[in-house]
Short mmCIF file of C-alpha atoms in Angstrom, two decimals:
data_model
loop_
_atom_site.label_atom_id
_atom_site.label_comp_id
_atom_site.label_asym_id
_atom_site.label_seq_id
_atom_site.Cartn_x
_atom_site.Cartn_y
_atom_site.Cartn_z
CA SER A 1 -150.84 99.71 -163.16
CA ILE A 2 -150.56 103.27 -163.48
CA PHE A 3 -152.29 103.61 -166.67
CA VAL A 4 -155.16 101.55 -165.35
CA PHE A 5 -155.07 103.52 -161.97
CA TYR A 6 -155.94 106.79 -163.78
CA MET A 7 -158.33 105.34 -166.13
CA LEU A 8 -160.40 104.10 -163.11
CA LEU A 9 -160.25 107.28 -161.62
CA LEU A 10 -161.47 109.11 -164.65
CA GLY A 11 -164.29 106.47 -164.84
CA ILE A 12 -165.42 107.27 -161.32
CA ILE A 13 -165.60 110.81 -162.05
CA PHE A 14 -167.21 110.45 -165.20
CA PHE A 15 -169.77 108.11 -163.88
CA TYR A 16 -170.11 110.03 -160.64
CA TYR A 17 -173.63 110.06 -160.83
CA LYS A 18 -174.31 106.71 -161.76
CA ARG A 19 -174.20 104.94 -158.21
CA ASN A 20 -173.58 101.24 -159.37
CA ILE A 21 -170.87 101.91 -161.90
CA ARG A 22 -169.26 104.30 -159.72
CA ARG A 23 -169.17 101.78 -157.13
CA GLN A 24 -167.93 99.01 -159.15
CA MET A 25 -164.91 101.33 -160.33
CA ILE A 26 -164.13 102.28 -156.81
CA MET A 27 -164.07 98.41 -156.11
CA LEU A 28 -162.04 97.92 -158.97
CA LEU A 29 -159.41 100.65 -157.83
CA LEU A 30 -159.23 99.58 -154.63
CA SER A 31 -158.52 96.08 -155.48
CA LEU A 32 -155.84 97.27 -157.71
CA VAL A 33 -154.03 99.37 -154.79
CA PHE A 34 -154.28 96.28 -152.61
CA ILE A 35 -152.69 93.79 -155.39
CA ASN A 36 -149.89 96.39 -156.02
CA THR A 37 -148.98 96.35 -152.31
CA LEU A 38 -148.53 92.48 -152.32
CA ILE A 39 -146.64 92.37 -155.43
CA SER A 40 -142.90 93.28 -155.24
CA PRO A 41 -141.28 94.78 -158.39
CA LYS A 42 -137.84 93.66 -156.67
CA LEU A 43 -136.93 91.41 -159.80
CA LEU A 44 -137.33 93.86 -162.72
CA LYS A 45 -133.67 94.84 -162.55
CA ASN A 46 -130.25 93.34 -162.99
CA GLU A 47 -128.07 95.56 -160.71
CA VAL A 48 -125.32 95.73 -158.22
CA VAL A 49 -126.12 98.77 -156.08
CA PHE A 50 -123.25 100.38 -154.06
CA PHE A 51 -125.21 102.89 -151.50
CA ASP A 52 -123.64 106.22 -150.88
CA LEU A 53 -124.54 106.35 -147.33
CA ASN A 54 -123.42 108.89 -144.96
CA GLU A 55 -121.45 106.38 -142.99
CA GLY A 56 -120.76 102.64 -143.64
CA GLU A 57 -121.63 100.67 -146.21
CA SER A 58 -124.08 98.76 -147.93
CA ILE A 59 -124.74 96.59 -151.27
CA LEU A 60 -127.32 95.31 -152.95
CA ILE A 61 -127.42 92.28 -155.41
CA ASN A 62 -130.68 92.76 -157.67
CA SER A 63 -131.05 90.10 -160.27
CA LYS A 64 -133.84 89.16 -162.28
CA SER A 65 -132.30 86.70 -164.65
CA GLU A 66 -130.31 84.71 -161.55
CA GLU A 67 -133.24 85.13 -159.33
CA CYS A 68 -131.32 86.78 -156.25
CA LEU A 69 -131.82 89.83 -154.37
CA ALA A 70 -129.20 89.76 -151.87
CA LEU A 71 -128.12 92.76 -149.39
CA ILE A 72 -124.63 92.94 -147.97
CA ASP A 73 -124.44 95.02 -144.97
CA THR A 74 -126.85 97.96 -144.18
CA GLY A 75 -124.67 101.10 -142.91
CA THR A 76 -125.63 102.73 -139.70
CA GLY A 77 -129.30 103.19 -140.36
CA GLU A 78 -129.18 107.00 -140.08
CA ASN A 79 -132.36 108.38 -141.69
CA ASP A 80 -133.32 104.49 -142.42
CA GLU A 81 -131.68 104.98 -145.90
CA ILE A 82 -131.68 101.49 -147.15
CA THR A 83 -135.46 100.91 -145.50
CA ASN A 84 -136.53 103.75 -147.35
CA TYR A 85 -135.03 102.79 -150.76
CA PHE A 86 -136.85 99.23 -150.15
CA LYS A 87 -140.18 101.34 -149.65
CA ARG A 88 -139.40 103.61 -153.01
CA ASN A 89 -138.89 100.58 -155.01
CA GLY A 90 -141.55 98.30 -153.86
CA ILE A 91 -138.99 95.83 -152.37
CA LYS A 92 -140.79 93.87 -149.54
CA ARG A 93 -138.55 90.40 -149.57
CA LEU A 94 -134.71 89.65 -149.51
CA ASP A 95 -133.38 86.60 -150.42
CA TYR A 96 -130.32 86.90 -148.29
CA LEU A 97 -129.09 89.62 -145.59
CA ILE A 98 -125.54 89.36 -145.06
CA LEU A 99 -123.92 90.91 -142.43
CA THR A 100 -119.71 91.16 -142.91
CA HIS A 101 -119.26 91.72 -139.04
CA ASN A 102 -120.49 92.96 -136.10
CA HIS A 103 -119.91 96.70 -136.30
CA ASN A 104 -122.81 99.23 -136.21
CA ASP A 105 -121.74 100.88 -139.76
CA HIS A 106 -122.32 97.86 -141.59
CA ASN A 107 -125.59 96.24 -139.50
CA GLY A 108 -126.84 99.12 -137.96
CA GLU A 109 -129.87 99.10 -140.00
CA ALA A 110 -130.36 95.27 -140.12
CA ARG A 111 -132.68 95.23 -136.98
CA LYS A 112 -135.36 97.41 -138.99
CA ILE A 113 -134.88 95.97 -142.18
CA ILE A 114 -135.82 92.50 -140.40
CA ASN A 115 -138.73 94.19 -138.67
CA GLU A 116 -139.95 95.49 -141.75
CA ILE A 117 -139.00 93.32 -144.85
CA ASN A 118 -139.39 89.50 -145.19
CA VAL A 119 -135.67 88.45 -145.08
CA ASN A 120 -135.34 84.72 -145.91
CA ASN A 121 -132.10 83.93 -144.96
CA ILE A 122 -129.47 85.85 -142.66
CA VAL A 123 -125.65 84.95 -142.99
CA VAL A 124 -123.11 86.29 -140.61
CA ASN A 125 -119.60 85.59 -139.84
CA ALA A 126 -118.29 82.41 -137.78
CA TYR A 127 -117.27 84.57 -134.97
CA ASP A 128 -120.19 86.94 -134.84
CA ASN A 129 -121.53 87.46 -131.40
CA SER A 130 -124.04 90.01 -132.33
CA GLU A 131 -127.92 89.65 -131.48
CA PHE A 132 -128.22 88.40 -135.17
CA ALA A 133 -125.98 85.45 -135.00
CA ASN A 134 -128.54 83.53 -132.80
CA LEU A 135 -131.70 84.10 -134.94
CA ASN A 136 -133.36 81.08 -136.44
CA LYS A 137 -132.85 82.29 -140.01
CA THR A 138 -128.98 82.83 -139.38
CA ARG A 139 -126.14 80.89 -141.00
CA LYS A 140 -122.67 81.36 -139.42
CA VAL A 141 -120.07 80.90 -142.45
CA LYS A 142 -116.43 80.75 -143.09
CA SER A 143 -113.69 80.45 -145.30
CA ASN A 144 -114.25 78.01 -148.21
CA ASP A 145 -118.17 77.92 -147.43
CA ILE A 146 -120.64 78.46 -150.29
CA ILE A 147 -123.73 80.89 -150.46
CA ASN A 148 -126.09 80.18 -153.20
CA CYS A 149 -128.63 82.75 -154.04
CA GLY A 150 -130.42 81.87 -156.72
CA LYS A 151 -128.37 81.06 -159.22
CA ILE A 152 -125.40 83.31 -158.11
CA GLU A 153 -122.47 81.24 -156.12
CA MET A 154 -120.62 83.09 -153.67
CA LEU A 155 -117.48 81.97 -152.26
CA VAL A 156 -116.73 83.18 -148.77
CA LEU A 157 -112.86 83.69 -148.25
CA ASN A 158 -112.46 84.84 -144.97
CA PRO A 159 -112.83 84.22 -142.01
CA ASN A 160 -110.55 81.28 -141.09
CA SER A 161 -109.99 82.14 -137.72
CA ASN A 162 -110.84 84.44 -134.90
CA LYS A 163 -109.22 87.60 -135.22
CA ASN A 164 -110.20 91.18 -134.26
CA GLU A 165 -113.38 92.51 -135.51
CA ASN A 166 -112.53 93.91 -139.11
CA ASP A 167 -110.24 90.62 -139.95
CA ASN A 168 -113.60 88.51 -139.00
CA SER A 169 -115.47 90.17 -141.89
CA ILE A 170 -117.04 87.97 -144.66
CA VAL A 171 -115.28 88.34 -147.73
CA LEU A 172 -116.92 87.26 -150.71
CA TYR A 173 -115.95 86.55 -154.41
CA GLY A 174 -119.00 85.71 -157.17
CA CYS A 175 -119.53 86.24 -160.58
CA TYR A 176 -122.43 87.92 -162.08
CA TYR A 177 -122.97 88.70 -165.50
CA ASN A 178 -119.33 87.47 -166.39
CA MET A 179 -118.01 90.14 -163.94
CA LYS A 180 -115.73 88.72 -160.66
CA ILE A 181 -116.70 90.62 -158.24
CA PHE A 182 -114.66 90.63 -154.63
CA LEU A 183 -116.46 92.18 -151.77
CA SER A 184 -113.78 92.69 -148.68
CA GLY A 185 -115.85 94.11 -145.94
CA ASP A 186 -113.51 95.70 -143.51
CA ILE A 187 -110.10 92.83 -143.54
CA SER A 188 -106.71 94.67 -143.15
CA LYS A 189 -103.79 94.28 -145.43
CA ARG A 190 -102.50 91.67 -143.69
CA VAL A 191 -105.77 89.21 -144.06
CA GLU A 192 -105.92 90.33 -147.78
CA LEU A 193 -102.23 88.94 -148.35
CA ASP A 194 -103.46 85.67 -146.67
CA ILE A 195 -106.21 85.77 -149.12
CA MET A 196 -104.13 86.23 -152.05
CA LYS A 197 -101.59 83.68 -150.85
CA LYS A 198 -104.31 81.04 -150.50
CA TYR A 199 -106.32 81.94 -153.72
CA PRO A 200 -103.39 83.02 -155.95
CA TYR A 201 -105.02 82.74 -159.16
CA LEU A 202 -108.49 85.09 -158.40
CA GLU A 203 -109.19 87.17 -161.27
CA ILE A 204 -111.07 90.27 -160.35
CA ASP A 205 -113.01 92.77 -162.27
CA ILE A 206 -114.91 95.05 -159.51
CA LEU A 207 -113.20 95.44 -156.42
CA LYS A 208 -115.09 96.74 -153.35
CA VAL A 209 -111.91 98.10 -151.50
CA SER A 210 -111.62 97.19 -147.71
CA HIS A 211 -112.58 99.06 -144.55
CA HIS A 212 -113.84 102.48 -146.55
CA GLY A 213 -110.56 102.91 -148.22
CA SER A 214 -108.45 102.71 -144.96
CA ASN A 215 -104.88 103.09 -144.84
CA GLY A 216 -104.80 99.86 -143.23
CA ALA A 217 -106.20 97.93 -145.94
CA THR A 218 -105.88 97.50 -149.57
CA SER A 219 -101.89 96.93 -150.02
CA LYS A 220 -100.03 97.88 -153.50
CA GLU A 221 -99.02 93.98 -153.40
CA PHE A 222 -102.64 93.02 -153.25
CA LEU A 223 -103.89 95.37 -156.08
CA GLU A 224 -100.68 94.59 -158.49
CA ALA A 225 -101.80 90.68 -157.88
#
């Protein structure tokens, strides 16, 4: 597209005094620009992106082969970091926006993303009472539910009862390119140990530690297990 764009631009300059040819090239150039604004290159990569945000966390699963583009949490929305990332990378659609719990450092940019990106499905925990809990695209999940994003299956390990906001976090476990990934939201040590007892044979290749590495999360027993 970039090559054709510059060739047309050079053609317009070269045929500047030949009005008919110049007009046709201008129309082709405008058509190329218009088409490129409609086509999203989101499925060109296979990656899991952990955003380095000033505050909060956000994780993007982008898979061409598995036909899945899912964003887990958004950070606070300071400087519109996630939305700007989408614009820079031509991402205009999300299969899933998963908001683990109702804290601003996890859903602060969600409203802007929903307004500017075509979000097909929104997922919140079963006890979420935020503005996103009652949208017509929203699904509430709890322990043992399954989220199918394209060919990627994510098992919900938490919540299983109404606790505090952090301990109500959606915890996800899924396999991506034979890597088993555990995304733990902001759950405490107590909930981690409950999950360990309920699912004693989990194998984890990549652990996103809970609550930004807080002292109240990610116990030694959990890591050893």
